[in-house]
CSV table of C-alpha atoms in Angstrom, one decimal:
chain,number,residue,atom,x,y,z
N,2,MET,CA,96.8,107.0,143.4
N,3,GLN,CA,98.8,104.7,145.7
N,4,ARG,CA,98.7,101.0,146.1
N,5,ALA,CA,97.9,98.9,149.1
N,6,LEU,CA,98.8,95.5,150.4
N,7,ARG,CA,99.1,94.4,154.0
N,8,ASN,CA,101.6,91.6,154.8
N,9,PRO,CA,103.4,91.0,158.1
N,10,VAL,CA,106.6,89.7,156.5
N,11,HIS,CA,107.0,91.2,153.0
N,12,VAL,CA,105.7,94.4,151.4
N,13,LYS,CA,104.4,94.0,147.9
N,14,PHE,CA,104.3,96.9,145.5
N,15,PHE,CA,102.3,96.3,142.4
N,16,THR,CA,102.1,98.2,139.1
N,17,HIS,CA,99.1,100.6,138.9
N,18,GLN,CA,97.4,98.4,136.3
N,19,LEU,CA,97.0,95.6,138.8
N,20,VAL,CA,96.3,97.2,142.2
N,21,PRO,CA,94.9,100.7,142.0
N,22,GLN,CA,94.6,101.2,145.8
N,23,ARG,CA,96.9,102.5,148.5
N,24,THR,CA,100.0,100.6,149.7
N,25,VAL,CA,100.5,100.2,153.4
N,26,LEU,CA,104.0,99.3,154.6
N,27,ARG,CA,103.9,97.3,157.8
N,28,ARG,CA,106.1,97.7,160.9
N,29,SER,CA,108.4,94.9,162.2
N,30,ALA,CA,110.1,94.7,165.5
N,31,ARG,CA,113.6,96.2,166.1
N,32,THR,CA,116.0,94.1,168.2
N,33,SER,CA,119.3,96.0,167.8
N,34,VAL,CA,120.5,98.1,170.6
N,35,SER,CA,124.0,99.0,169.3
N,36,SER,CA,125.0,102.4,167.9
N,37,MET,CA,127.4,103.0,165.1
N,38,LEU,CA,127.2,106.7,164.8
N,39,THR,CA,128.3,109.2,167.4
N,40,GLN,CA,126.0,112.1,168.3
N,41,GLN,CA,128.4,114.4,166.5
N,42,GLN,CA,128.1,112.4,163.3
N,43,LYS,CA,124.3,112.4,163.5
N,44,GLU,CA,124.3,116.2,163.9
N,45,GLN,CA,126.7,116.5,161.0
N,46,PHE,CA,124.5,114.4,158.7
N,47,GLU,CA,121.5,116.5,159.8
N,48,ARG,CA,123.4,119.7,159.0
N,49,ASP,CA,125.0,118.8,155.7
N,50,GLY,CA,122.8,116.1,154.3
N,51,TYR,CA,125.7,113.7,153.8
N,52,LEU,CA,128.2,111.9,156.0
N,53,VAL,CA,131.5,110.2,155.0
N,54,LEU,CA,132.4,107.1,157.0
N,55,GLU,CA,136.0,106.2,156.4
N,56,ASN,CA,137.0,102.6,156.1
N,57,PHE,CA,133.4,101.4,156.5
N,58,THR,CA,134.0,98.2,154.5
N,59,PRO,CA,137.2,96.1,154.8
N,60,LEU,CA,139.4,95.7,151.7
N,61,GLN,CA,138.5,92.0,151.5
N,62,GLN,CA,134.8,92.9,151.1
N,63,THR,CA,135.4,95.6,148.5
N,64,GLN,CA,137.5,93.2,146.5
N,65,ALA,CA,134.8,90.6,146.7
N,66,LEU,CA,132.2,93.1,145.3
N,67,ARG,CA,134.5,94.1,142.5
N,68,HIS,CA,135.2,90.4,141.6
N,69,GLN,CA,131.5,89.6,141.6
N,70,ALA,CA,130.9,92.6,139.3
N,71,SER,CA,133.5,91.4,136.9
N,72,GLN,CA,131.9,87.9,136.9
N,73,LEU,CA,128.5,89.5,136.1
N,74,VAL,CA,129.9,91.5,133.3
N,75,ASP,CA,131.7,88.5,131.8
N,76,GLY,CA,128.4,86.6,131.8
N,77,PHE,CA,126.5,89.4,130.2
N,78,ASP,CA,125.5,89.0,126.5
N,79,PRO,CA,124.6,92.5,125.2
N,80,LYS,CA,121.6,91.5,123.1
N,81,SER,CA,119.7,94.5,124.2
N,82,ILE,CA,121.7,97.7,124.6
N,83,SER,CA,120.5,100.6,126.8
N,84,VAL,CA,122.6,103.8,127.0
N,85,PHE,CA,122.4,105.4,130.4
N,86,SER,CA,122.1,109.2,130.7
N,87,THR,CA,120.9,111.6,133.4
N,88,LYS,CA,120.7,114.4,130.8
N,89,ASN,CA,117.9,112.8,128.7
N,90,GLN,CA,115.8,110.3,130.5
N,91,ALA,CA,113.9,109.5,127.3
N,92,LYS,CA,116.9,107.5,126.1
N,93,THR,CA,116.5,105.1,129.0
N,94,SER,CA,112.7,104.9,129.6
N,95,ASP,CA,112.3,101.8,127.5
N,96,ASP,CA,111.1,98.4,128.7
N,97,TYR,CA,114.6,97.3,129.4
N,98,PHE,CA,115.2,100.1,131.9
N,99,ASN,CA,111.9,99.6,133.6
N,100,GLU,CA,112.4,95.9,134.0
N,101,SER,CA,115.7,96.5,135.7
N,102,ALA,CA,113.6,97.0,138.9
N,103,ASN,CA,113.3,93.2,139.0
N,104,ASN,CA,116.8,92.1,137.9
N,105,ILE,CA,120.3,93.2,137.0
N,106,SER,CA,120.4,95.2,133.8
N,107,PHE,CA,123.4,96.7,132.1
N,108,PHE,CA,123.8,100.2,130.7
N,109,PHE,CA,126.5,101.4,128.4
N,110,GLU,CA,128.3,104.8,128.4
N,111,GLU,CA,127.1,107.2,125.8
N,112,ASN,CA,130.6,107.5,124.3
N,113,ALA,CA,131.2,103.7,124.2
N,114,PHE,CA,130.0,103.4,120.6
N,115,ASP,CA,131.4,104.6,117.3
N,116,GLU,CA,129.4,106.2,114.5
N,117,ASP,CA,128.4,102.7,113.3
N,118,GLY,CA,127.0,101.7,116.6
N,119,LYS,CA,129.9,99.4,117.4
N,120,LEU,CA,131.8,99.3,120.8
N,121,ARG,CA,135.0,101.3,120.6
N,122,GLN,CA,136.5,99.0,123.3
N,123,PRO,CA,135.7,95.8,125.2
N,124,LYS,CA,132.4,95.7,127.1
N,125,SER,CA,134.2,95.4,130.4
N,126,VAL,CA,135.4,99.0,130.0
N,127,SER,CA,132.3,100.3,128.1
N,128,ILE,CA,129.5,99.7,130.7
N,129,ASN,CA,128.4,102.8,132.7
N,130,LYS,CA,126.5,100.8,135.4
N,131,MET,CA,124.5,97.8,136.2
N,132,GLY,CA,121.4,97.6,138.4
N,133,HIS,CA,118.8,97.9,139.9
N,134,ALA,CA,117.9,94.8,142.0
N,135,MET,CA,121.4,93.6,142.8
N,136,HIS,CA,120.6,93.8,146.5
N,137,ASP,CA,118.0,91.0,146.1
N,138,THR,CA,119.1,89.0,143.1
N,139,ASP,CA,122.9,88.5,143.6
N,140,PRO,CA,124.1,86.7,146.8
N,141,VAL,CA,127.4,88.8,147.1
N,142,PHE,CA,125.7,92.2,146.8
N,143,ARG,CA,122.7,91.0,148.8
N,144,LYS,CA,125.0,90.1,151.7
N,145,TRP,CA,126.6,93.6,151.8
N,146,SER,CA,123.3,95.5,151.3
N,147,ARG,CA,121.6,93.5,154.0
N,148,SER,CA,124.4,93.2,156.5
N,149,ALA,CA,124.0,93.7,160.2
N,150,GLN,CA,126.3,96.7,159.8
N,151,ALA,CA,123.9,98.3,157.4
N,152,ALA,CA,120.9,97.5,159.6
N,153,GLU,CA,122.5,99.1,162.6
N,154,LEU,CA,123.5,102.1,160.7
N,155,LEU,CA,119.9,102.6,159.4
N,156,GLU,CA,118.6,102.2,162.9
N,157,ASP,CA,121.0,104.9,164.1
N,158,LEU,CA,119.5,107.2,161.4
N,159,GLY,CA,116.0,106.6,162.8
N,160,TYR,CA,114.7,103.9,160.4
N,161,LYS,CA,112.3,101.4,162.0
N,162,ARG,CA,111.7,99.1,159.1
N,163,PRO,CA,114.1,100.0,156.2
N,164,LEU,CA,113.4,98.6,152.8
N,165,PRO,CA,116.2,98.4,150.2
N,166,VAL,CA,114.6,99.4,147.0
N,167,GLN,CA,117.3,100.1,144.4
N,168,SER,CA,121.0,99.2,144.0
N,169,MET,CA,123.6,99.8,141.3
N,170,TYR,CA,127.2,99.2,140.5
N,171,ILE,CA,128.8,102.3,138.9
N,172,PHE,CA,132.0,101.8,136.8
N,173,LYS,CA,132.9,105.4,135.9
N,174,GLN,CA,135.1,104.0,133.2
N,175,PRO,CA,138.6,105.5,132.5
N,176,ASN,CA,138.6,108.2,129.8
N,177,ILE,CA,134.8,107.8,128.9
N,178,GLY,CA,133.1,107.8,132.3
N,179,GLY,CA,130.0,110.0,131.9
N,180,GLU,CA,129.0,113.1,133.8
N,181,VAL,CA,126.2,112.8,136.3
N,182,VAL,CA,124.5,116.2,136.5
N,183,PRO,CA,123.4,117.8,139.8
N,184,HIS,CA,120.4,116.0,141.1
N,185,GLN,CA,118.6,114.7,144.2
N,186,ASP,CA,117.9,111.0,144.6
N,187,SER,CA,114.4,111.9,145.9
N,188,THR,CA,113.7,113.2,142.4
N,189,PHE,CA,113.7,109.6,141.1
N,190,LEU,CA,112.7,107.6,144.1
N,191,TYR,CA,110.3,108.7,146.8
N,192,THR,CA,107.9,107.6,149.5
N,193,ASP,CA,105.0,109.7,151.0
N,194,PRO,CA,106.3,111.2,153.2
N,195,LEU,CA,109.8,111.3,151.8
N,196,SER,CA,112.3,108.9,153.4
N,197,VAL,CA,115.0,108.0,150.8
N,198,VAL,CA,118.6,107.6,151.9
N,199,GLY,CA,121.5,106.4,149.9
N,200,PHE,CA,124.6,104.4,150.9
N,201,TRP,CA,127.4,105.0,148.3
N,202,ILE,CA,130.6,103.0,148.9
N,203,ALA,CA,133.8,103.6,147.0
N,204,LEU,CA,135.3,100.3,145.7
N,205,GLU,CA,138.3,102.1,144.3
N,206,ASP,CA,139.9,105.4,145.5
N,207,SER,CA,137.5,108.2,144.4
N,208,THR,CA,139.3,111.4,143.6
N,209,LYS,CA,138.7,114.7,141.7
N,210,GLU,CA,140.8,113.2,138.9
N,211,ASN,CA,138.6,110.2,138.3
N,212,GLY,CA,135.2,111.7,138.9
N,213,CYS,CA,134.4,111.7,142.6
N,214,LEU,CA,131.1,112.8,144.0
N,215,TRP,CA,130.5,116.5,144.8
N,216,SER,CA,127.9,117.5,147.3
N,217,LEU,CA,126.1,120.8,148.1
N,218,PRO,CA,126.1,121.0,152.0
N,219,GLY,CA,122.8,121.8,153.5
N,220,SER,CA,120.9,121.5,150.2
N,221,HIS,CA,118.6,118.8,151.6
N,222,LYS,CA,116.9,121.4,153.9
N,223,ALA,CA,115.1,123.1,150.9
N,224,GLY,CA,113.1,120.0,150.0
N,225,VAL,CA,112.8,118.3,146.6
N,226,ARG,CA,113.5,120.7,143.7
N,227,ARG,CA,112.3,118.4,140.9
N,228,LYS,CA,110.2,115.3,140.6
N,229,MET,CA,110.1,112.5,138.0
N,230,THR,CA,106.9,110.5,137.7
N,231,VAL,CA,105.8,107.9,135.2
N,232,LYS,CA,102.2,108.0,134.0
N,233,ASP,CA,100.7,105.9,131.2
N,234,GLY,CA,104.2,104.8,130.2
N,235,LYS,CA,105.4,108.4,129.9
N,236,THR,CA,108.2,110.0,132.0
N,237,ILE,CA,107.3,113.4,133.3
N,238,PHE,CA,109.6,115.9,135.0
N,239,ASP,CA,108.1,118.7,137.2
N,240,PRO,CA,109.4,121.3,136.5
N,241,PRO,CA,110.4,120.2,132.9
N,242,THR,CA,113.8,121.9,133.0
N,243,ALA,CA,116.5,121.1,135.6
N,244,GLU,CA,117.7,123.8,137.9
N,245,GLN,CA,121.2,125.2,137.3
N,246,PHE,CA,123.6,125.4,140.2
N,247,ASP,CA,126.9,127.2,140.9
N,248,LEU,CA,129.3,124.2,140.9
N,249,ASP,CA,131.8,126.3,142.9
N,250,THR,CA,129.6,125.9,145.9
N,251,PHE,CA,129.8,122.1,146.0
N,252,THR,CA,132.3,120.1,148.2
N,253,PRO,CA,134.3,117.2,146.7
N,254,LEU,CA,133.9,113.9,148.5
N,255,GLU,CA,137.2,112.3,147.8
N,256,MET,CA,137.4,108.8,149.5
N,257,LYS,CA,139.6,105.9,149.8
N,258,ALA,CA,138.4,102.4,148.7
N,259,GLY,CA,136.2,101.0,151.5
N,260,SER,CA,134.9,104.4,152.6
N,261,MET,CA,131.2,105.2,152.3
N,262,VAL,CA,129.1,108.3,152.1
N,263,ILE,CA,125.5,108.4,153.4
N,264,LEU,CA,123.4,110.7,151.2
N,265,HIS,CA,120.1,112.3,152.3
N,266,GLY,CA,117.6,111.8,149.5
N,267,ASN,CA,117.2,115.5,149.2
N,268,ASN,CA,120.9,116.3,149.0
N,269,ILE,CA,122.1,117.8,145.7
N,270,HIS,CA,125.2,116.0,144.3
N,271,TYR,CA,126.9,115.3,141.0
N,272,SER,CA,130.0,113.9,139.5
N,273,LYS,CA,132.1,115.1,136.6
N,274,GLU,CA,133.3,113.1,133.6
N,275,ASN,CA,136.2,110.8,134.2
N,276,THR,CA,138.8,111.8,131.7
N,277,SER,CA,141.6,110.1,133.7
N,278,PRO,CA,143.1,106.7,132.9
N,279,LYS,CA,141.8,105.3,136.2
N,280,SER,CA,138.3,103.9,136.8
N,281,ARG,CA,136.2,104.8,139.8
N,282,HIS,CA,134.1,101.8,140.8
N,283,ALA,CA,131.4,102.3,143.4
N,284,TYR,CA,128.3,100.5,144.7
N,285,SER,CA,125.1,102.3,145.8
N,286,VAL,CA,122.0,101.2,147.6
N,287,HIS,CA,118.9,103.2,148.3
N,288,TYR,CA,116.7,102.5,151.3
N,289,VAL,CA,113.3,103.9,152.3
N,290,GLU,CA,111.2,103.7,155.5
N,291,GLY,CA,108.6,100.8,155.5
N,292,THR,CA,106.4,101.5,158.4
N,293,ASP,CA,102.6,102.0,158.2
N,294,GLU,CA,103.0,105.7,157.9
N,295,TYR,CA,104.9,105.6,154.6
N,296,THR,CA,103.6,104.6,151.1
N,297,TRP,CA,105.2,104.0,147.7
N,298,PRO,CA,103.4,106.1,145.1
N,299,GLU,CA,102.6,104.6,141.8
N,300,GLY,CA,104.4,107.4,140.1
N,301,ASN,CA,107.8,105.9,141.0
N,302,TRP,CA,109.5,104.5,137.9
N,303,LEU,CA,110.7,101.5,140.0
N,304,GLN,CA,107.9,99.0,140.3
N,305,ARG,CA,108.4,95.4,141.4
N,306,ARG,CA,106.5,92.4,139.9
N,307,PRO,CA,103.8,91.0,142.2
N,308,ASP,CA,105.9,87.8,142.8
N,309,PHE,CA,109.0,89.8,143.7
N,310,PRO,CA,108.1,92.2,146.5
N,311,PHE,CA,110.5,94.5,148.4
N,312,GLN,CA,111.9,92.8,151.4
N,313,PRO,CA,112.5,94.6,154.7
N,314,LEU,CA,115.8,94.8,156.4
N,315,THR,CA,115.8,94.5,160.1
N,316,PRO,CA,118.5,93.5,162.6
N,317,ALA,CA,116.7,90.2,162.9
N,318,THR,CA,116.9,89.5,159.2
N,319,ALA,CA,120.3,91.0,158.4
N,320,VAL,CA,123.0,88.8,156.9
N,321,ALA,CA,125.9,88.2,159.3
């Protein structure tokens, strides 16, 4: 069952316990007439399911994002520890993870702790990622996620009323940065019909040595291979076992700091462990379409509080 709420300014998505009807996402006007992508780039994205944009963000902005991330980590008191893993979602399906839809939560690397449960090294080099509402709760990350540049790019991709729904800062720590197994973003986040797209920006040089992304070109055309839903507090994968892929068929997406890759929600991608002495910081935001024709199913793990709705991004509301 899907939830419903009509509102001309904001779109509110409630938990299934509160509003058991269908959600309708309302349309807002588009005012931008500029174009950021060439026809060739649009065709490349449609063909491959990803598109790398070199030097998308100036060095000054990437440094500002990294500095703000450092400030957030410094202010974090790890009273509640959640270990992030894409191998076993049960480890992260606790209340702390679910509440991260409404704030900025912190998740440690699996190898960050010793046998006694103590951090092997300082927290600043032990955290896997933080998220998932950075685009709304932190002013620095909100500015980048809701920039006029992002709004124009989404418009070029055909989005009429894009909604930023999830954001995360990924550290990929030196020596212990964990593997992210092959997956599709639409497995974990989805509208009906599907519309998820990801912006993944390298805040440091991303190479094969420090765990860059690897993508399977054209894999988005086969649809969603696996779906994760949450029902009665339980996480369910369909099918239960993840598909195995020939990793030799993937393409490495090595990028300089400031470059960005657009990822179709159905594109299959992964990253290897970082066993190098260099970190690989990145920031990622996921957007969905928010017009009347698209809904946010209650099976999504990410559910906002009633007083904290998703907020649309349009050229008129973008941050300059």
